[in-house]
Amino acid sequence: ETGVTQTPRHLVMGMTNKKSLKCEQHLGHNAMYWYKQSAKKPLELMFVYNFKEQTENNSVPSRFSPECPNSSHLFLHLHTLQPEDSALYLCASSPRDNNEKLFFGSGTQLSVL
Amino acid sequence: GESVGLHLPTLSVQEGDNSIINCAYSNSASDYFIWYKQESGKGPQFIIDIRSNMDKRQGQRVTVLLNKTVKHLSLQIAATQPGDSAVYFCAENIKTNNNDMRFGAGTRLTVKP
C-alpha cells in the first residue's frame, strides 16, 4: 500500500465514450501527477498539480482533461480517445512539485476500442 | 544495460547472488537520480536516490553508484531474493524542462530460486 489509490484498475472504452480516472492520496503531499506508461516506452509525464494548481501540461492532447479539486484528489477526464491511447495511466504524488521521490498508485489499465 | 526508449533488457540471477542493473543517462547537467522498482500489476516504487555531489549511496541491501564522467548509474542489489523480481527504472532530473524526470525504459530482473 503506497498511500495512493487509483480507480478503476481496468477500463475498456469506445472511442466515443466519456470516462474519468480517479486518484486519491493519503500522504498529505502537495503535488500530484499523471503519467502514461505504454508498452516498450518510458514513463511519460502528462500533468503536474501543486496545491491544486496545474504547473505543467506536457503537450498532452485536449482529449485528456485533468481536474484537481483539492490536494488529495486528482481526476483525468477522457473523451473521444484513440486506440493508441491504450496504456497504463499512473497517478503519483510527492511532497513538492519537483518530481522527486514520487509515490505511485497501481494505475488504471485503459483499453480503447 | 539500459537506455531510454529502447527494448527492455533482462537480467536473470540466482537467488542469493548479487545483481547489478545499469543505466546510461543522457544529460551531463542532470543533478538528481532515482531508482524505481515496478512489480507486475503495481506502480513504480521508490528504492533509492542520489545527487550528483555523491558517487555512492547505500540503502538496505541496495547501493547506487554514480559515474558522472561516463554518465552511468548502477543499482546493486545484495543477496537477491525472489521478491526482487521486477522491472527496475532509473530516472534523471534532466534540468532542461521544468521539474521533469526522464525515465529509462527499464530492466527486467528475474530471480531464479
XYZ file of N, CA and C in Angstrom:
678
model
N 0.859 -1.199 0.000
C 0.000 0.000 0.000
C 0.891 1.243 0.000
N 0.774 2.033 -1.058
C 1.653 3.197 -1.210
C 1.023 4.467 -0.674
N -0.261 4.426 -0.340
C -0.943 5.635 0.074
C -1.568 6.388 -1.079
N -1.443 5.849 -2.282
C -2.056 6.456 -3.465
C -2.985 5.405 -4.087
N -4.260 5.741 -4.174
C -5.270 4.793 -4.640
C -5.866 5.267 -5.952
N -5.890 4.373 -6.934
C -6.463 4.710 -8.232
C -7.642 3.804 -8.536
N -8.671 4.399 -9.115
C -9.823 3.628 -9.587
C -10.288 4.174 -10.937
N -10.808 3.306 -11.812
C -10.819 1.848 -11.668
C -9.448 1.255 -11.969
N -9.245 -0.002 -11.695
C -7.986 -0.671 -12.033
C -7.917 -0.999 -13.520
N -9.070 -1.287 -14.095
C -9.140 -1.607 -15.521
C -10.326 -0.860 -16.124
N -10.144 -0.424 -17.380
C -11.211 0.296 -18.065
C -11.132 0.011 -19.553
N -12.273 -0.383 -20.107
C -12.385 -0.567 -21.551
C -13.425 0.433 -22.039
N -13.052 1.212 -23.038
C -13.988 2.211 -23.536
C -13.903 2.325 -25.052
N -15.015 2.744 -25.628
C -15.045 3.006 -27.056
C -14.564 4.419 -27.328
N -14.294 4.691 -28.574
C -13.725 5.990 -28.936
C -14.692 7.140 -28.724
N -15.984 6.851 -28.633
C -16.955 7.932 -28.441
C -17.365 8.096 -26.982
N -16.854 7.240 -26.113
C -17.238 7.306 -24.702
C -16.561 8.454 -23.975
N -17.148 8.791 -22.826
C -16.518 9.702 -21.873
C -16.370 8.964 -20.557
N -15.181 8.952 -20.014
C -14.935 8.290 -18.746
C -13.964 9.140 -17.931
N -13.854 8.820 -16.649
C -12.922 9.529 -15.775
C -12.127 8.556 -14.930
N -10.857 8.864 -14.775
C -9.987 8.129 -13.862
C -9.864 8.943 -12.583
N -9.827 8.226 -11.461
C -9.766 8.897 -10.167
C -8.513 8.478 -9.410
N -7.961 9.429 -8.692
C -6.777 9.180 -7.867
C -6.954 9.910 -6.535
N -6.586 9.226 -5.461
C -6.648 9.828 -4.127
C -5.377 9.483 -3.367
N -4.778 10.492 -2.743
C -3.579 10.215 -1.941
C -3.830 10.569 -0.474
N -3.298 9.693 0.393
C -3.499 9.824 1.836
C -2.187 10.147 2.541
N -1.283 10.820 1.821
C 0.063 11.048 2.339
C 0.293 12.491 2.760
N -0.691 13.340 2.550
C -0.507 14.747 2.898
C 0.420 15.492 1.960
N 0.621 14.947 0.762
C 1.509 15.585 -0.206
C 0.836 16.780 -0.877
N 1.676 17.684 -1.379
C 1.150 18.884 -2.024
C 1.057 18.767 -3.543
N 1.784 17.839 -4.130
C 1.838 17.731 -5.580
C 1.287 16.385 -6.043
N 0.589 16.423 -7.167
C 0.065 15.201 -7.772
C 0.327 15.223 -9.272
N 0.468 14.029 -9.842
C 0.911 13.884 -11.228
C 0.091 12.813 -11.950
N -0.036 12.986 -13.260
C -0.486 11.901 -14.127
C 0.662 11.516 -15.044
N 0.905 10.202 -15.120
C 1.898 9.642 -16.028
C 1.210 8.618 -16.938
N 1.765 8.455 -18.138
C 1.309 7.430 -19.067
C 2.426 6.415 -19.244
N 2.077 5.125 -19.139
C 3.057 4.065 -19.344
C 2.566 3.147 -20.458
N 3.236 3.230 -21.602
C 2.908 2.386 -22.749
C 3.913 1.253 -22.835
N 3.508 0.202 -23.512
C 4.398 -0.940 -23.677
C 5.656 -0.514 -24.423
N 6.792 -0.903 -23.897
C 8.089 -0.684 -24.536
C 8.460 0.786 -24.691
N 7.838 1.645 -23.885
C 8.198 3.069 -23.890
C 8.422 3.519 -22.457
N 9.285 4.495 -22.266
C 9.492 5.008 -20.903
C 8.240 5.718 -20.378
N 8.174 5.862 -19.079
C 7.109 6.639 -18.459
C 7.095 8.064 -19.008
N 5.884 8.541 -19.330
C 5.744 9.887 -19.874
C 4.931 10.749 -18.914
N 5.498 11.876 -18.511
C 4.768 12.807 -17.668
C 3.685 13.514 -18.475
N 2.476 13.583 -17.917
C 1.374 14.254 -18.597
C 1.060 15.592 -17.929
N 0.737 15.552 -16.649
C 0.309 16.757 -15.938
C 0.904 16.777 -14.536
N 1.110 18.012 -14.046
C 1.563 18.211 -12.674
C 0.664 19.239 -12.012
N 0.248 18.939 -10.790
C -0.510 19.878 -9.988
C 0.210 20.110 -8.671
N 0.266 21.374 -8.253
C 0.855 21.726 -6.974
C -0.137 22.605 -6.216
N -0.535 22.168 -5.035
C -1.550 22.893 -4.265
C -2.772 23.192 -5.139
N -3.240 22.215 -5.861
C -4.429 22.265 -6.723
C -4.225 23.055 -8.011
N -3.109 23.697 -8.185
C -2.876 24.476 -9.397
C -2.026 23.681 -10.390
N -2.444 23.715 -11.653
C -1.676 22.985 -12.654
C -0.390 23.734 -12.951
N 0.717 23.072 -12.783
C 2.008 23.703 -13.025
C 2.688 23.186 -14.276
N 2.168 22.099 -14.840
C 2.781 21.586 -16.059
C 1.768 20.784 -16.867
N 1.765 21.067 -18.148
C 0.992 20.284 -19.122
C 1.986 19.909 -20.200
N 2.323 18.634 -20.254
C 3.415 18.199 -21.100
C 2.936 17.915 -22.520
N 2.341 18.945 -23.164
C 1.874 18.820 -24.550
C 0.922 17.645 -24.734
N 0.001 17.527 -23.814
C -0.964 16.422 -23.863
C -2.171 16.845 -24.697
N -2.684 15.962 -25.571
C -3.867 16.306 -26.374
C -5.056 16.676 -25.500
N -5.914 17.528 -26.033
C -7.038 18.042 -25.254
C -8.090 16.991 -24.945
N -8.019 15.820 -25.553
C -8.949 14.750 -25.219
C -8.687 14.186 -23.816
N -7.552 14.595 -23.217
C -7.253 14.294 -21.819
C -7.412 15.591 -21.025
N -8.279 15.587 -20.036
C -8.562 16.799 -19.286
C -8.412 16.515 -17.794
N -7.402 17.081 -17.147
C -7.211 16.818 -15.714
C -8.049 17.757 -14.855
N -8.304 17.294 -13.639
C -9.011 18.124 -12.663
C -8.449 17.816 -11.284
N -8.166 18.856 -10.514
C -7.608 18.662 -9.172
C -8.403 19.536 -8.201
N -9.485 18.998 -7.620
C -10.336 19.807 -6.740
C -9.685 20.152 -5.400
N -8.751 19.319 -4.950
C -8.008 19.605 -3.727
C -6.696 18.826 -3.756
N -5.872 19.023 -2.775
C -4.522 18.433 -2.803
C -4.531 16.917 -2.697
N -5.668 16.325 -2.340
C -5.720 14.879 -2.142
C -6.354 14.120 -3.292
N -7.017 14.828 -4.187
C -7.754 14.165 -5.254
C -7.346 14.690 -6.622
N -7.271 13.768 -7.556
C -6.903 14.111 -8.930
C -7.728 13.251 -9.868
N -8.254 13.879 -10.905
C -9.040 13.160 -11.898
C -8.408 13.350 -13.281
N -8.666 12.387 -14.138
C -8.306 12.524 -15.546
C -9.544 12.179 -16.360
N -10.138 13.207 -16.980
C -11.341 13.021 -17.771
C -10.945 12.685 -19.206
N -11.588 11.661 -19.721
C -11.242 11.134 -21.042
C -12.428 11.264 -21.986
N -12.190 11.736 -23.197
C -13.276 11.787 -24.184
C -12.700 11.697 -25.576
N -13.419 10.988 -26.425
C -13.026 10.747 -27.816
C -11.584 10.306 -27.937
N -11.236 9.279 -27.167
C -9.866 8.763 -27.215
C -9.632 7.931 -28.468
N -8.369 7.684 -28.747
C -7.935 6.883 -29.877
C -7.347 5.564 -29.383
N -7.347 4.543 -30.223
C -6.769 3.261 -29.799
C -5.326 3.387 -29.301
N -4.561 4.317 -29.861
C -3.162 4.483 -29.430
C -3.052 5.087 -28.031
N -4.184 5.509 -27.467
C -4.185 5.999 -26.080
C -4.258 4.859 -25.072
N -4.431 3.651 -25.555
C -4.448 2.490 -24.654
C -3.103 2.380 -23.954
N -3.136 2.338 -22.636
C -1.902 2.330 -21.845
C -2.264 2.176 -20.376
N -1.238 2.130 -19.558
C -1.419 2.171 -18.101
C -1.257 3.625 -17.659
N -2.268 4.172 -17.007
C -2.217 5.555 -16.547
C -1.959 5.543 -15.044
N -0.841 6.168 -14.695
C -0.384 6.145 -13.319
C -0.529 7.520 -12.689
N -1.054 7.514 -11.483
C -1.115 8.726 -10.677
C 0.017 8.656 -9.656
N 0.567 9.794 -9.325
C 1.629 9.833 -8.322
C 1.486 11.095 -7.491
N 2.093 11.080 -6.320
C 2.143 12.285 -5.501
C 3.542 12.436 -4.926
N 3.870 13.643 -4.501
C 5.156 13.907 -3.862
C 4.983 15.112 -2.943
N 5.876 15.237 -1.978
C 5.728 16.364 -1.055
C 5.746 17.725 -1.760
N 6.621 17.875 -2.775
C 6.689 19.113 -3.542
C 6.567 18.784 -5.026
N 6.349 19.806 -5.847
C 6.157 19.547 -7.283
C 7.476 19.509 -8.034
N 8.491 18.909 -7.419
C 9.776 18.818 -8.107
C 10.011 17.435 -8.682
N 8.965 16.625 -8.737
C 9.044 15.312 -9.386
C 9.969 14.343 -8.660
N 10.401 14.681 -7.470
C 11.313 13.820 -6.738
C 10.543 12.892 -5.798
N 11.073 11.683 -5.640
C 10.510 10.697 -4.710
C 9.009 10.570 -4.883
N 8.604 10.173 -6.058
C 7.194 10.004 -6.358
C 6.646 8.751 -5.697
N 5.416 8.859 -5.223
C 4.679 7.712 -4.708
C 3.573 7.421 -5.724
N 3.644 6.261 -6.340
C 2.728 5.923 -7.412
C 1.567 5.070 -6.908
N 0.408 5.241 -7.570
C -0.669 4.293 -7.417
C -0.425 3.087 -8.302
N -1.343 2.139 -8.285
C -1.193 0.919 -9.091
C -1.617 1.104 -10.534
N -2.229 2.241 -10.825
C -2.545 2.535 -12.207
C -3.917 2.069 -12.651
N -4.378 2.652 -13.744
C -5.581 2.195 -14.448
C -5.140 1.693 -15.812
N -5.396 0.428 -16.088
C -5.080 -0.144 -17.400
C -6.230 0.175 -18.343
N -5.970 1.054 -19.298
C -7.005 1.544 -20.199
C -6.874 0.900 -21.569
N -7.987 0.405 -22.069
C -8.043 -0.128 -23.436
C -9.101 0.649 -24.200
N -8.705 1.233 -25.318
C -9.623 1.994 -26.163
C -9.893 1.174 -27.417
N -11.172 0.862 -27.626
C -11.543 0.002 -28.756
C -12.042 0.818 -29.943
N 22.459 -3.522 -19.558
C 22.429 -2.064 -19.592
C 21.034 -1.547 -19.847
N 20.858 -0.206 -19.994
C 19.520 0.359 -20.137
C 19.621 1.696 -20.859
N 18.784 1.960 -21.812
C 18.774 3.241 -22.500
C 17.346 3.689 -22.709
N 17.114 4.972 -22.661
C 15.771 5.496 -22.814
C 15.213 5.126 -24.173
N 14.009 4.586 -24.215
C 13.300 4.372 -25.466
C 13.631 3.075 -26.174
N 14.524 2.258 -25.708
C 14.889 1.037 -26.417
C 14.186 -0.167 -25.811
N 14.455 -1.340 -26.351
C 13.827 -2.560 -25.869
C 14.220 -2.789 -24.416
N 13.376 -3.608 -23.734
C 13.570 -3.822 -22.319
C 14.639 -4.882 -22.090
N 15.793 -4.508 -21.570
C 16.821 -5.511 -21.264
C 16.366 -6.407 -20.129
N 16.949 -7.584 -20.065
C 16.606 -8.512 -18.996
C 17.872 -8.968 -18.294
N 17.712 -9.285 -17.034
C 18.803 -9.810 -16.223
C 18.242 -10.951 -15.392
N 18.891 -12.101 -15.475
C 18.461 -13.260 -14.717
C 19.579 -13.661 -13.763
N 19.236 -13.788 -12.489
C 20.254 -14.136 -11.480
C 19.716 -15.245 -10.594
N 20.638 -15.910 -9.943
C 20.291 -16.964 -8.996
C 20.011 -16.337 -7.633
N 19.040 -16.876 -6.940
C 18.746 -16.395 -5.589
C 20.005 -16.435 -4.733
N 20.239 -15.340 -4.032
C 21.409 -15.254 -3.177
C 22.585 -14.556 -3.815
N 22.595 -14.491 -5.145
C 23.667 -13.774 -5.833
C 23.421 -12.267 -5.749
N 24.461 -11.507 -6.074
C 24.309 -10.056 -6.172
C 23.890 -9.683 -7.592
N 23.066 -8.641 -7.700
C 22.601 -8.165 -9.006
C 23.136 -6.761 -9.256
N 23.463 -6.499 -10.508
C 23.872 -5.151 -10.894
C 23.058 -4.742 -12.111
N 22.316 -3.669 -11.962
C 21.491 -3.143 -13.047
C 22.073 -1.799 -13.459
N 22.275 -1.632 -14.742
C 22.957 -0.445 -15.248
C 22.018 0.506 -15.965
N 22.426 1.754 -15.998
C 21.639 2.789 -16.647
C 22.574 3.844 -17.207
N 22.401 4.174 -18.485
C 23.159 5.267 -19.095
C 22.233 6.465 -19.179
N 22.587 7.555 -18.545
C 21.704 8.717 -18.597
C 22.170 9.697 -19.652
N 21.298 10.655 -19.955
C 21.506 11.416 -21.192
C 22.112 12.798 -20.999
N 21.852 13.441 -19.866
C 22.196 14.853 -19.742
C 23.285 15.060 -18.698
N 24.426 15.593 -19.131
C 25.531 15.798 -18.193
C 25.189 16.828 -17.115
N 24.146 17.631 -17.350
C 23.737 18.622 -16.349
C 22.775 18.056 -15.312
N 22.322 16.832 -15.492
C 21.397 16.218 -14.527
C 22.071 16.115 -13.173
N 21.338 16.482 -12.130
C 21.955 16.517 -10.812
C 21.239 15.656 -9.776
N 20.253 14.892 -10.229
C 19.495 14.068 -9.278
C 19.002 12.844 -10.007
N 19.124 11.684 -9.361
C 18.796 10.418 -9.997
C 18.040 9.532 -9.008
N 17.116 8.753 -9.555
C 16.306 7.867 -8.712
C 16.239 6.496 -9.366
N 16.184 5.474 -8.543
C 15.852 4.119 -8.987
C 14.466 3.759 -8.451
N 13.642 3.221 -9.377
C 12.324 2.725 -9.009
C 12.238 1.241 -9.341
N 11.385 0.549 -8.598
C 11.099 -0.867 -8.828
C 9.621 -0.991 -9.158
N 9.285 -1.725 -10.226
C 7.890 -1.928 -10.572
C 7.592 -3.408 -10.684
N 6.800 -3.893 -9.758
C 6.354 -5.285 -9.797
C 5.108 -5.395 -10.667
N 4.847 -6.592 -11.132
C 3.715 -6.824 -12.021
C 2.407 -6.385 -11.364
N 1.631 -5.569 -12.079
C 0.338 -5.133 -11.576
C 0.398 -3.988 -10.587
N 1.580 -3.422 -10.407
C 1.727 -2.322 -9.452
C 2.392 -1.124 -10.115
N 2.320 0.015 -9.460
C 3.035 1.178 -9.933
C 4.485 1.146 -9.485
N 5.323 1.995 -10.055
C 6.725 2.053 -9.633
C 6.840 2.436 -8.159
N 7.843 1.864 -7.508
C 8.072 2.111 -6.083
C 9.483 2.661 -5.907
N 9.608 3.773 -5.207
C 10.902 4.393 -4.949
C 11.825 3.433 -4.191
N 13.069 3.308 -4.675
C 14.049 2.470 -3.986
C 15.106 3.329 -3.305
N 15.794 4.135 -4.112
C 16.916 4.909 -3.589
C 17.206 6.051 -4.551
N 17.748 7.133 -4.037
C 18.112 8.265 -4.892
C 19.542 8.704 -4.585
N 20.069 9.535 -5.478
C 21.421 10.056 -5.291
C 21.538 11.391 -5.999
N 22.254 12.306 -5.396
C 22.506 13.601 -6.022
C 23.911 13.598 -6.615
N 24.133 14.523 -7.511
C 25.367 14.488 -8.292
C 26.607 14.851 -7.486
N 26.429 15.338 -6.264
C 27.598 15.635 -5.428
C 28.102 14.393 -4.691
N 27.469 13.255 -4.968
C 27.886 11.990 -4.376
C 28.183 11.010 -5.501
N 28.994 9.989 -5.219
C 29.214 8.948 -6.214
C 28.745 7.580 -5.734
N 28.287 7.534 -4.489
C 27.801 6.265 -3.950
C 26.829 6.549 -2.816
N 25.792 5.722 -2.768
C 24.849 5.833 -1.660
C 24.302 4.445 -1.376
N 24.200 4.127 -0.100
C 23.752 2.789 0.285
C 22.441 2.833 1.019
N 21.615 1.811 0.727
C 20.386 1.625 1.475
C 20.379 0.212 2.036
N 19.202 -0.276 2.326
C 19.107 -1.636 2.834
C 19.231 -2.613 1.676
N 20.301 -3.319 1.591
C 20.617 -4.309 0.535
C 20.832 -3.690 -0.840
N 20.693 -2.391 -0.976
C 20.892 -1.751 -2.270
C 21.959 -0.663 -2.176
N 22.688 -0.517 -3.280
C 23.698 0.513 -3.395
C 23.561 1.146 -4.774
N 23.594 2.456 -4.832
C 23.578 3.148 -6.116
C 24.947 3.788 -6.316
N 25.495 3.600 -7.515
C 26.773 4.175 -7.885
C 26.562 5.142 -9.036
N 27.208 6.279 -8.961
C 27.076 7.301 -9.996
C 28.452 7.635 -10.552
N 28.611 7.498 -11.846
C 29.844 7.870 -12.532
C 29.518 8.980 -13.509
N 29.772 10.205 -13.094
C 29.399 11.360 -13.913
C 30.282 11.493 -15.147
N 31.473 10.959 -15.077
C 32.402 11.076 -16.208
C 31.843 10.395 -17.452
N 31.244 9.224 -17.237
C 30.695 8.480 -18.379
C 29.174 8.466 -18.354
N 28.574 9.269 -17.493
C 27.113 9.376 -17.385
C 26.478 7.992 -17.185
N 26.911 7.331 -16.137
C 26.475 5.972 -15.869
C 26.017 5.848 -14.424
N 24.915 5.136 -14.277
C 24.304 4.910 -12.969
C 24.091 3.413 -12.824
N 24.351 2.878 -11.657
C 24.079 1.464 -11.455
C 23.394 1.236 -10.117
N 22.621 0.164 -10.078
C 21.945 -0.268 -8.858
C 22.454 -1.661 -8.518
N 23.000 -1.801 -7.354
C 23.478 -3.101 -6.910
C 22.539 -3.621 -5.825
N 22.086 -4.850 -5.992
C 21.223 -5.493 -5.008
C 21.986 -6.663 -4.419
N 22.173 -6.645 -3.141
C 22.919 -7.715 -2.476
C 21.989 -8.875 -2.109
N 22.516 -10.089 -2.230
C 21.767 -11.291 -1.831
C 20.355 -11.266 -2.400
N 20.268 -11.243 -3.716
C 18.990 -11.084 -4.415
C 18.004 -12.165 -4.010
N 16.765 -11.746 -3.802
C 15.698 -12.644 -3.361
C 14.600 -12.719 -4.434
N 13.787 -13.762 -4.414
C 12.692 -13.857 -5.400
C 11.785 -12.629 -5.406
N 11.606 -11.999 -4.253
C 10.782 -10.797 -4.188
C 11.390 -9.592 -4.882
N 12.640 -9.709 -5.276
C 13.285 -8.622 -6.016
C 12.963 -8.679 -7.504
N 12.326 -9.751 -7.957
C 11.957 -9.864 -9.369
C 10.983 -8.750 -9.730
N 11.357 -7.935 -10.697
C 10.562 -6.763 -11.064
C 11.252 -6.066 -12.233
N 10.651 -4.977 -12.703
C 11.308 -4.092 -13.659
C 11.880 -2.910 -12.879
N 13.121 -2.594 -13.130
C 13.804 -1.504 -12.439
C 14.052 -0.354 -13.413
N 13.648 0.851 -12.988
C 13.820 2.051 -13.802
C 14.779 3.012 -13.135
N 15.641 3.620 -13.934
C 16.354 4.773 -13.435
C 15.658 6.022 -13.974
N 15.811 7.121 -13.286
C 15.251 8.388 -13.739
C 16.237 9.499 -13.404
N 16.358 10.480 -14.296
C 17.253 11.607 -14.085
C 16.452 12.896 -14.172
N 16.865 13.868 -13.346
C 16.297 15.203 -13.445
C 17.028 15.901 -14.576
N 16.367 15.977 -15.750
C 17.098 16.386 -16.948
C 17.405 17.871 -16.997
N 16.775 18.662 -16.108
C 17.142 20.075 -15.967
C 16.889 20.913 -17.218
N 16.307 20.325 -18.273
C 16.017 21.122 -19.456
C 14.541 21.412 -19.559
N 13.778 20.859 -18.641
C 12.341 21.103 -18.609
C 11.957 21.290 -17.149
N 10.882 21.959 -16.909
C 10.514 22.299 -15.543
C 10.254 21.041 -14.714
N 11.176 20.701 -13.850
C 10.992 19.592 -12.908
C 10.716 18.258 -13.575
N 11.126 18.068 -14.821
C 10.827 16.820 -15.499
C 11.889 15.780 -15.214
N 11.435 14.607 -14.798
C 12.326 13.473 -14.604
C 12.197 12.582 -15.840
N 13.313 12.275 -16.483
C 13.291 11.385 -17.634
C 13.544 9.973 -17.143
N 12.627 9.077 -17.476
C 12.731 7.682 -17.056
C 13.386 6.847 -18.147
N 14.179 5.882 -17.729
C 14.692 4.891 -18.653
C 13.608 3.885 -19.001
N 13.911 3.030 -19.972
C 12.931 2.042 -20.420
C 12.767 0.915 -19.412
N 13.748 0.720 -18.562
C 13.642 -0.309 -17.541
C 14.428 -1.550 -17.861
N 14.798 -2.278 -16.829
C 15.456 -3.577 -16.932
C 14.650 -4.575 -16.128
N 14.333 -5.718 -16.760
C 13.561 -6.741 -16.049
C 14.512 -7.688 -15.341
N 14.394 -7.751 -14.036
C 15.211 -8.661 -13.220
C 14.376 -9.881 -12.851
N 14.915 -11.049 -13.162
C 14.272 -12.310 -12.793
C 15.205 -13.061 -11.858
N 14.681 -13.458 -10.720
C 15.477 -14.173 -9.732
C 15.053 -15.634 -9.726
N 15.985 -16.511 -10.005
C 15.699 -17.950 -10.053
C 15.950 -18.573 -8.681
N 14.990 -19.366 -8.202
C 15.169 -19.978 -6.868
C 16.214 -21.092 -6.888
